[in-house]
Amino acid sequence: MNLLKKMTPLMLATMIIAPSMILEAANAQRAGSENRGDRPRNGDRNGGSASLNREQRGQLLAERSFSNWDRRYIGKRTIKLQDDQEIAQRTREAANAHKSLEALTNTLTQQEQALKKVQANKQAINKTIIALNSAIAKAVGEKNKIKQTIAPKRQALRELQTQLQLNQRAAQTTSADVDNIKDRIKKVEENLKVTQESCAATPAPNCQAKINKLTNRLEKVKAPLADAVKLNRAAQKSVSDSEKTIANQQTQIREATKKVALIEQQNTQRSSQLSLKQTELQSANRQVTAAQNTLTPTIKTYAQSLTRRNEAVKRRDDLKEIIIQRILRINGIGASVGESAGGIDGDYYAESIGVRRGQGDGDRDGVNEGTRVGQDRSYQSGVAQGEIEGSAQANIDGHADGTRQGTSAAHVAVATTEGQSAGALRASQSDAASIGITQGKKEGATRAEATGKRVGEALGEKQAIEKNESHNISSTQISGEFAGAFSARVPDYPGFDCVSYRGRRFNGDDFGWRGQRDWRAEGNCPNFRPREHSEHARTNRPILREAFMDAYVRTYRQNRRAQFVRSIDNYYLSTYEDFRRAAFQDFSNQEYPAQRAQGRTSGYNTNYNARYPIMRDQFYNEAYQAVSANPDRNNSDYTTTYTSVEASSYRSRYEDIRVENYQRTEQATFDAKIPIQTEKFRSARFNSVDGIYANNPVLKFISSSVSDGGISGVAKADGVYQPDEVTLHNVTLTNFGKVAATNVTVSMEDGTSVKLPSIAANSTVTVKGAAKSKISRGRIGTSHKSELKVFSPLTAEAAIQGRHYYATSAAKLNLSDNVSLMRAYPMSLAGLRTDGELLINEKNSLQLNISNQSKRPYTGPMTIELSVDSRTNVITSEFDKIDSLKNSITLKSAEVLVASERDVYRPLVFSAKITKQGVTIGVLSTSYRTMAKAPYTNKAGKPVIVVDSDKNPGILLEVLSDLKGLANASVLDLSLSRLNAKVLNDGLDKKSIIVLDDSKGSTVAGVDSLLKSTEDSTMIFVDQNSAGLAIAKRNARGMRNAVKITNRLNGMNSDLELFYTNQWLDGVRDITVAAQASRENFRQVLNTLSSFNTTNAEFVAQSGRALTKSNWSTPNSTVQAMISMAAAQVMAVSSSMDQNERGDLIDLMKSDRLLFQKILRAPGDKKVKKSNLSKQLASIMMWHVLDKAVDSFDDIQDKIHHRIESRLEDEMKDVMIGEGIRIFSKGTYNYLKKFDKGLYNSIDDNKYRQSPFRL
Amino acid sequence: MMTTSTDRVHLGSNLSFYGEETIPNKDRAFFIKALFLAFTLNCLNQSIGAKSLKLALLDTGFCPSLALVNPNIIIEPVKDVTQSNTYKCHQNQLAGARFHGQRVLDLFSALYPKEAGHKKIVITPIVIFNKDGQQSFTYWNQALKLSQDHAIILAAAGLRLPEDETKRRQQSSKAPIPEGIIIVASGRVGPNIPKTTKLFPQELSSLDNMILVGSYHKPLFEKGFALKDGSLLYREAIDYYFEYSGKLSPTLKGASRALAVGGAKMLEHCAEEAGKGALDFKGCLKKKSFKISFKENLPLSKTLFSLP
């Protein structure tokens, strides 16, 4: 009923036409209202977007910031809040909770978005449905409206049709009227006509009357015609009008009907669309429900997670706050404890150090000063005593000595006076003048002056200083040396050094630590362990202890120093003064015998020395005067003195006079004679020398010059000296003599000697072409040393005639005129090269630059001679000849073609020279070295060398030479990557690949490319550093998971590490065996590893033929390679297993795709027969080796996956020993025993004869 | 600078004789040489005068040959006003009070800027302690007379004055005080120097050209507090404070070290002003100085300043 109430009239109308349609629309509306009803439950507020907004998601508890927590922290913070275990734990919890919330937030957001999406979709569908419904309803309304107009129109039509019938009938009537009239007119006219004709034929009087009558009648009949016609016309028009109206009406009815049909058709379409959308709506509804169902639990989980996270964050931050409060509190306590302890310690140290040092210093200074003063006193008293003693002794000694000395002196004086007089008299009698006395006077005066100056000045200065400095000194001095130079003497703050303790203790001790004997942790060291002494530091939370210590250490240090600084002066100085005073008193009052003795001696000496001369002089004078008045001339003093003084006086005076006379005479004579003598010798010598010039040539070498003379006339005078070229030398000489020089010769560096034409007298002569020589052969660019020597024999005094000579003894005019002439060619050849890379069978042009280095242009045909050390003729065309060359030219005409492999991959050295008339005038200075390359060609059974020939041509040539040339190897040149692309891509098959690397990984890309597709091949890395394999292992994808097994193979006398590429992990097609070899042993490795270039099938076949009853114990390369390969395959599978736990690998172990399985199954039957003995022997040998290797061979035992190992062992044992736990059936090995017990026993004793590994 | 330009004018007028033929060639060559020499010397004097500052350093004993090399410092020969010292300079024997002066000189040289562009300082070391390690007024007066033409006088020493104030004044008034800036260490209590000690020239601290330097203990840590040196003399008169001890030249401590450090720093900042006079110099120091912050205040309430 409700539904009916909600229906609009239009819908009712529509219902009549399309009842199903309207029902669907109603359903849709209901569905919408149901959704609206769900809204509050799902949080879908506006029907379309159903997501949790911020409020609905819940409040994320803000994390409190603790960045500034240590603002009030004292000391250098060594802790972090995270150092606290509980904080760290809660931080982790909070972080985890936050992380999981974040993850949930993401999920929630995704799910909300998904819901939003399906809701949007649903909304879109709803919108379409509503649109369709309204369109349908509108169309129905329109249709009804049209239909309502059709019925009246039909009614009108019917009426119109009735009217038409009436009109038609009227028209028929009028038309009949007209026809009637016309018929009557016709009858009348016919009558008239008949009458007229009959009258004409037979005129009768009544004829006219008849005619007239008839005419009148006609007139009468005719009269109603016009009206009738008019009436008829009107009637006809009415008919046609009615017809038109009817037609019009019919059209309208038709169109309305058509419209109705169209609307119906459209509505049908809409209905079908509507039903489609209804279906979609149902699906969308289901999607919305599903999304909501997904979202609901997530919202619940999210809310839980959010609560958990907020709680965790709160727990963490609360704890942090508490801990921070406790840290700051304990830190503050630490600071005050430190302050107190520091103060105590500072004072303690100041006391300890200051007192001790004050004692020491004061004592020392006091002792020093006291000793000095005491010693001085002792000394002074000694002096007083000594003075008395000295005076007394001086009196005694002075009397004795004075008398004796006076007597002697008087005798000596008298003797001296008399002796001197006598000697001097004797000397003057010998003509020695008294100039000595004059000189003595003069010198004495000079000396007196000099001495007086020196001594007097010093004395005056000293006296002046003394005078100026002596007053008031004592009153202004600070006692003690250097007092007043203010460098503090108090001890330094000891820092954190320990000090030795002595002295009193400081009393301030707020924390009572002093009371404990052990308050100081380690003797007299800084106290860094207050926690042992303070309740405050006792906490089992380490972070608090650290906080305590941080502050403690800081304030402890500061206050310790501050207190020290405050106290030290006092402690030190007071102690110092005390000790100094005490020591001074002690030491200044002591008796110092040594000083007393010294003073006594000094006093004695002083007074003795003062008294003694006086006394002595007194008695001396007395004696002297007495003796002088009356000398005893026989006294020994007299006689001795007289003799000696007389003689010395004589000698002295005599010498004086003699010297003086000598000097004067010598000078005078010299002055008088010197001009005459000079002139005499001058003139004689002049004549002699002049004679030499007059009668001889006197030559001087001036210069020489050189020019180039060419070779057979070629290359002459071009300023360039080439080997073998003639040199022409000009010599210039001057002849100062009056006679021509006729015997001058010139010798050259090559030993040739030429005599020059006569050199005219008194002239300078240049001899052109005086000598000829040749540039010796030598390297271009080096110098030829030209040495020109000129000789002329000496005929007169060498010193004069040869004065310009270099060496008169050899008659050589010059040392040697040396000119360094650089060997060069006039033509410089350079830049010889091919146009592009030299490839086999590809023609290439050569080019060469020639430049003229000489000072003149060259003409005439000049030929370029090219040569190359090829084995075949590779130069197919020579350079064109040159007609003239002034500056330079580039030639390109020559061509080269390497057509034979004999000249490929070997150095080709091109040289060139240019000749004119057979004379070489230029040579290519650096020969062009190149190498012809060839793309890879397969050579069956021959190894393939992989190399970048551009980077490593040297080793390529060496290795090729080792392999006896290119005939025995193929070269896969990586520098020809384009030409060799196919080979690199397709890989190689059953090849020994020699990789030549350069320690720079030049081949890695090529090797990697090859590894992908290469099959059944070995790869041997050869390089000087033995690094190629390691580089490839690091860089080549195909080698990444290669298995390494150390092999001891037949043919190798040392272990060989082999790497087997892993086809299950590294995307390679097959296992390639790789080994590192050196230049020395690579051929051995090549030979040994050739057994590995084998397919699995060939391994089976070959090793199945290799062993016999007689040779099974001799190591066989094929069997060894097979076993090695089988082991490598298993290891590769195992390594793949390690990386991915894959069941298919276990299946692989059971399948016959692996070599070991193929070998096991090759005999086909476990029973040993003569026909399958070889195969059985191969599999037995393999079994023994592998079985042992997985248990004890280092490269395998620890590295093989246990599942692979047990599978391998199971597979082998099943075949070899039998199957099943209880061995239900026998295995091959049992059958061997049955087949040949002797053989069985031998093999059982020598199980590993074919082992490729050292087991 | 004005003098230099006048000289150039003068030189120009002298050079005009080049065109004259009156002076014979030989004589002219000599004249030119002499003129060139005069000109060179003049320029040299001018340039040294403009760029260098004369400093007298009064102390116990010096060995300039062993002093630290500083390209901006030229050390003149030592002047011994006591005429008594015969000590030998040997690298390994520079310890002891005799070479207190040498340590002051070394530290000053080490701290004064070495880069080009700083004012060159010509130091005249003057020994005022005789061979017995004693100083006297006579020595001081002679040293002050020798320092008359010096812009800066540095002394990390002081002469003990009589206790009697009248005598003290009498003595002090006799001293020939130079016009240059006198920077002296305040002095410090020590052996033989009690707190009551009066010192010369510290006693003259009220003179305008006198600057007193004291020592203080620098903070141990970046944010630690400085400590005052409680044993300084003339505390109320001290103008600037510098480090009590340091890693460089560790045996030089107290007021003497403060003087060496302070002297170098004052001249590092205000060498230009030092050439202009005490007023400019003190003004410059005031601008460059900073306050030292102490945790505690000793009886002295004055704010303490130092230079960076």
PDB file of N, CA, C and O in Angstrom, chain A residues 768-805:
ATOM      1  N   LYS A 768     138.169  28.189 -48.270  1.00  0.00           N
ATOM      2  CA  LYS A 768     136.864  27.544 -48.468  1.00  0.00           C
ATOM      3  C   LYS A 768     137.076  26.102 -48.890  1.00  0.00           C
ATOM      4  O   LYS A 768     137.960  25.808 -49.671  1.00  0.00           O
ATOM      5  N   GLY A 769     136.256  25.253 -48.416  1.00  0.00           N
ATOM      6  CA  GLY A 769     136.373  23.830 -48.724  1.00  0.00           C
ATOM      7  C   GLY A 769     137.704  23.283 -48.299  1.00  0.00           C
ATOM      8  O   GLY A 769     138.290  22.435 -48.961  1.00  0.00           O
ATOM      9  N   ALA A 770     138.197  23.784 -47.242  1.00  0.00           N
ATOM     10  CA  ALA A 770     139.512  23.366 -46.771  1.00  0.00           C
ATOM     11  C   ALA A 770     139.540  21.870 -46.483  1.00  0.00           C
ATOM     12  O   ALA A 770     140.529  21.204 -46.767  1.00  0.00           O
ATOM     13  N   ALA A 771     138.460  21.359 -45.998  1.00  0.00           N
ATOM     14  CA  ALA A 771     138.440  19.930 -45.675  1.00  0.00           C
ATOM     15  C   ALA A 771     137.078  19.355 -45.990  1.00  0.00           C
ATOM     16  O   ALA A 771     136.096  20.075 -46.117  1.00  0.00           O
ATOM     17  N   LYS A 772     137.049  18.051 -46.148  1.00  0.00           N
ATOM     18  CA  LYS A 772     135.828  17.354 -46.508  1.00  0.00           C
ATOM     19  C   LYS A 772     135.693  16.173 -45.555  1.00  0.00           C
ATOM     20  O   LYS A 772     136.677  15.526 -45.232  1.00  0.00           O
ATOM     21  N   SER A 773     134.473  15.933 -45.109  1.00  0.00           N
ATOM     22  CA  SER A 773     134.270  14.761 -44.259  1.00  0.00           C
ATOM     23  C   SER A 773     132.906  14.153 -44.591  1.00  0.00           C
ATOM     24  O   SER A 773     132.277  14.545 -45.588  1.00  0.00           O
ATOM     25  N   LYS A 774     132.450  13.261 -43.780  1.00  0.00           N
ATOM     26  CA  LYS A 774     131.201  12.565 -44.093  1.00  0.00           C
ATOM     27  C   LYS A 774     130.452  12.354 -42.781  1.00  0.00           C
ATOM     28  O   LYS A 774     131.070  12.072 -41.755  1.00  0.00           O
ATOM     29  N   ILE A 775     129.132  12.499 -42.869  1.00  0.00           N
ATOM     30  CA  ILE A 775     128.324  12.230 -41.668  1.00  0.00           C
ATOM     31  C   ILE A 775     128.339  10.719 -41.432  1.00  0.00           C
ATOM     32  O   ILE A 775     127.967   9.957 -42.315  1.00  0.00           O
ATOM     33  N   SER A 776     128.787  10.314 -40.289  1.00  0.00           N
ATOM     34  CA  SER A 776     128.838   8.879 -40.019  1.00  0.00           C
ATOM     35  C   SER A 776     127.419   8.344 -39.869  1.00  0.00           C
ATOM     36  O   SER A 776     126.481   9.094 -39.638  1.00  0.00           O
ATOM     37  N   ARG A 777     127.329   7.022 -40.017  1.00  0.00           N
ATOM     38  CA  ARG A 777     125.997   6.440 -39.899  1.00  0.00           C
ATOM     39  C   ARG A 777     125.587   6.383 -38.423  1.00  0.00           C
ATOM     40  O   ARG A 777     126.429   6.157 -37.563  1.00  0.00           O
ATOM     41  N   GLY A 778     124.347   6.576 -38.205  1.00  0.00           N
ATOM     42  CA  GLY A 778     123.868   6.532 -36.817  1.00  0.00           C
ATOM     43  C   GLY A 778     122.381   6.761 -36.816  1.00  0.00           C
ATOM     44  O   GLY A 778     121.770   7.004 -37.869  1.00  0.00           O
ATOM     45  N   ARG A 779     121.804   6.671 -35.644  1.00  0.00           N
ATOM     46  CA  ARG A 779     120.368   6.824 -35.532  1.00  0.00           C
ATOM     47  C   ARG A 779     119.960   8.245 -35.897  1.00  0.00           C
ATOM     48  O   ARG A 779     120.663   9.203 -35.568  1.00  0.00           O
ATOM     49  N   ILE A 780     118.847   8.354 -36.575  1.00  0.00           N
ATOM     50  CA  ILE A 780     118.312   9.676 -36.908  1.00  0.00           C
ATOM     51  C   ILE A 780     117.959  10.377 -35.590  1.00  0.00           C
ATOM     52  O   ILE A 780     117.401   9.772 -34.682  1.00  0.00           O
ATOM     53  N   GLY A 781     118.328  11.634 -35.524  1.00  0.00           N
ATOM     54  CA  GLY A 781     118.032  12.362 -34.289  1.00  0.00           C
ATOM     55  C   GLY A 781     119.245  12.450 -33.384  1.00  0.00           C
ATOM     56  O   GLY A 781     119.284  13.285 -32.494  1.00  0.00           O
ATOM     57  N   THR A 782     120.239  11.554 -33.616  1.00  0.00           N
ATOM     58  CA  THR A 782     121.458  11.667 -32.825  1.00  0.00           C
ATOM     59  C   THR A 782     122.427  12.585 -33.560  1.00  0.00           C
ATOM     60  O   THR A 782     122.175  12.975 -34.699  1.00  0.00           O
ATOM     61  N   SER A 783     123.514  12.913 -32.887  1.00  0.00           N
ATOM     62  CA  SER A 783     124.420  13.898 -33.485  1.00  0.00           C
ATOM     63  C   SER A 783     125.688  13.259 -34.028  1.00  0.00           C
ATOM     64  O   SER A 783     126.219  12.312 -33.446  1.00  0.00           O
ATOM     65  N   HIS A 784     126.127  13.779 -35.110  1.00  0.00           N
ATOM     66  CA  HIS A 784     127.453  13.451 -35.618  1.00  0.00           C
ATOM     67  C   HIS A 784     128.361  14.576 -35.160  1.00  0.00           C
ATOM     68  O   HIS A 784     128.038  15.752 -35.293  1.00  0.00           O
ATOM     69  N   LYS A 785     129.471  14.177 -34.535  1.00  0.00           N
ATOM     70  CA  LYS A 785     130.355  15.214 -34.001  1.00  0.00           C
ATOM     71  C   LYS A 785     131.477  15.459 -34.998  1.00  0.00           C
ATOM     72  O   LYS A 785     132.274  14.561 -35.280  1.00  0.00           O
ATOM     73  N   SER A 786     131.496  16.649 -35.541  1.00  0.00           N
ATOM     74  CA  SER A 786     132.550  17.004 -36.503  1.00  0.00           C
ATOM     75  C   SER A 786     133.679  17.675 -35.743  1.00  0.00           C
ATOM     76  O   SER A 786     133.450  18.601 -34.970  1.00  0.00           O
ATOM     77  N   GLU A 787     134.899  17.146 -35.901  1.00  0.00           N
ATOM     78  CA  GLU A 787     136.039  17.703 -35.186  1.00  0.00           C
ATOM     79  C   GLU A 787     137.079  18.171 -36.187  1.00  0.00           C
ATOM     80  O   GLU A 787     137.613  17.363 -36.933  1.00  0.00           O
ATOM     81  N   LEU A 788     137.333  19.435 -36.181  1.00  0.00           N
ATOM     82  CA  LEU A 788     138.312  19.989 -37.135  1.00  0.00           C
ATOM     83  C   LEU A 788     139.487  20.539 -36.348  1.00  0.00           C
ATOM     84  O   LEU A 788     139.304  21.357 -35.434  1.00  0.00           O
ATOM     85  N   LYS A 789     140.690  20.053 -36.682  1.00  0.00           N
ATOM     86  CA  LYS A 789     141.883  20.514 -35.974  1.00  0.00           C
ATOM     87  C   LYS A 789     142.853  21.083 -36.993  1.00  0.00           C
ATOM     88  O   LYS A 789     143.023  20.529 -38.072  1.00  0.00           O
ATOM     89  N   VAL A 790     143.487  22.203 -36.622  1.00  0.00           N
ATOM     90  CA  VAL A 790     144.439  22.859 -37.538  1.00  0.00           C
ATOM     91  C   VAL A 790     145.832  22.787 -36.917  1.00  0.00           C
ATOM     92  O   VAL A 790     145.993  23.069 -35.727  1.00  0.00           O
ATOM     93  N   PHE A 791     146.772  22.377 -37.714  1.00  0.00           N
ATOM     94  CA  PHE A 791     148.151  22.233 -37.241  1.00  0.00           C
ATOM     95  C   PHE A 791     149.092  23.093 -38.089  1.00  0.00           C
ATOM     96  O   PHE A 791     148.882  23.277 -39.278  1.00  0.00           O
ATOM     97  N   SER A 792     150.105  23.638 -37.444  1.00  0.00           N
ATOM     98  CA  SER A 792     151.183  24.305 -38.199  1.00  0.00           C
ATOM     99  C   SER A 792     152.450  24.181 -37.363  1.00  0.00           C
ATOM    100  O   SER A 792     152.451  24.543 -36.183  1.00  0.00           O
ATOM    101  N   PRO A 793     153.544  23.664 -37.912  1.00  0.00           N
ATOM    102  CA  PRO A 793     154.742  23.431 -37.115  1.00  0.00           C
ATOM    103  C   PRO A 793     155.362  24.746 -36.640  1.00  0.00           C
ATOM    104  O   PRO A 793     155.246  25.783 -37.291  1.00  0.00           O
ATOM    105  N   LEU A 794     156.031  24.706 -35.483  1.00  0.00           N
ATOM    106  CA  LEU A 794     156.667  25.887 -34.914  1.00  0.00           C
ATOM    107  C   LEU A 794     158.120  25.924 -35.361  1.00  0.00           C
ATOM    108  O   LEU A 794     158.811  24.910 -35.353  1.00  0.00           O
ATOM    109  N   THR A 795     158.548  27.116 -35.733  1.00  0.00           N
ATOM    110  CA  THR A 795     159.920  27.232 -36.216  1.00  0.00           C
ATOM    111  C   THR A 795     160.734  28.142 -35.327  1.00  0.00           C
ATOM    112  O   THR A 795     161.936  28.298 -35.498  1.00  0.00           O
ATOM    113  N   ALA A 796     160.107  28.840 -34.424  1.00  0.00           N
ATOM    114  CA  ALA A 796     160.819  29.753 -33.522  1.00  0.00           C
ATOM    115  C   ALA A 796     160.339  29.535 -32.107  1.00  0.00           C
ATOM    116  O   ALA A 796     159.638  28.548 -31.840  1.00  0.00           O
ATOM    117  N   GLU A 797     160.651  30.464 -31.227  1.00  0.00           N
ATOM    118  CA  GLU A 797     160.292  30.305 -29.816  1.00  0.00           C
ATOM    119  C   GLU A 797     158.773  30.079 -29.682  1.00  0.00           C
ATOM    120  O   GLU A 797     157.968  30.889 -30.130  1.00  0.00           O
ATOM    121  N   ALA A 798     158.453  28.995 -29.055  1.00  0.00           N
ATOM    122  CA  ALA A 798     157.051  28.593 -28.989  1.00  0.00           C
ATOM    123  C   ALA A 798     156.201  29.628 -28.259  1.00  0.00           C
ATOM    124  O   ALA A 798     155.041  29.874 -28.621  1.00  0.00           O
ATOM    125  N   ALA A 799     156.774  30.203 -27.233  1.00  0.00           N
ATOM    126  CA  ALA A 799     155.999  31.149 -26.433  1.00  0.00           C
ATOM    127  C   ALA A 799     155.522  32.325 -27.259  1.00  0.00           C
ATOM    128  O   ALA A 799     154.494  32.925 -26.968  1.00  0.00           O
ATOM    129  N   ILE A 800     156.286  32.653 -28.291  1.00  0.00           N
ATOM    130  CA  ILE A 800     155.900  33.787 -29.117  1.00  0.00           C
ATOM    131  C   ILE A 800     155.164  33.333 -30.360  1.00  0.00           C
ATOM    132  O   ILE A 800     154.016  33.685 -30.593  1.00  0.00           O
ATOM    133  N   GLN A 801     155.784  32.504 -31.123  1.00  0.00           N
ATOM    134  CA  GLN A 801     155.163  32.066 -32.371  1.00  0.00           C
ATOM    135  C   GLN A 801     153.879  31.282 -32.091  1.00  0.00           C
ATOM    136  O   GLN A 801     152.903  31.359 -32.824  1.00  0.00           O
ATOM    137  N   GLY A 802     153.922  30.555 -31.012  1.00  0.00           N
ATOM    138  CA  GLY A 802     152.747  29.726 -30.689  1.00  0.00           C
ATOM    139  C   GLY A 802     151.844  30.357 -29.654  1.00  0.00           C
ATOM    140  O   GLY A 802     151.086  29.673 -28.976  1.00  0.00           O
ATOM    141  N   ARG A 803     151.913  31.654 -29.508  1.00  0.00           N
ATOM    142  CA  ARG A 803     151.127  32.254 -28.417  1.00  0.00           C
ATOM    143  C   ARG A 803     149.616  32.151 -28.637  1.00  0.00           C
ATOM    144  O   ARG A 803     148.846  32.207 -27.707  1.00  0.00           O
ATOM    145  N   HIS A 804     149.206  31.986 -29.945  1.00  0.00           N
ATOM    146  CA  HIS A 804     147.777  31.801 -30.201  1.00  0.00           C
ATOM    147  C   HIS A 804     147.419  30.338 -30.336  1.00  0.00           C
ATOM    148  O   HIS A 804     146.272  29.996 -30.618  1.00  0.00           O
ATOM    149  N   TYR A 805     148.419  29.456 -30.198  1.00  0.00           N
ATOM    150  CA  TYR A 805     148.173  28.023 -30.376  1.00  0.00           C
ATOM    151  C   TYR A 805     147.417  27.470 -29.180  1.00  0.00           C
ATOM    152  O   TYR A 805     147.512  27.989 -28.066  1.00  0.00           O
TER     153      TYR A 805
END
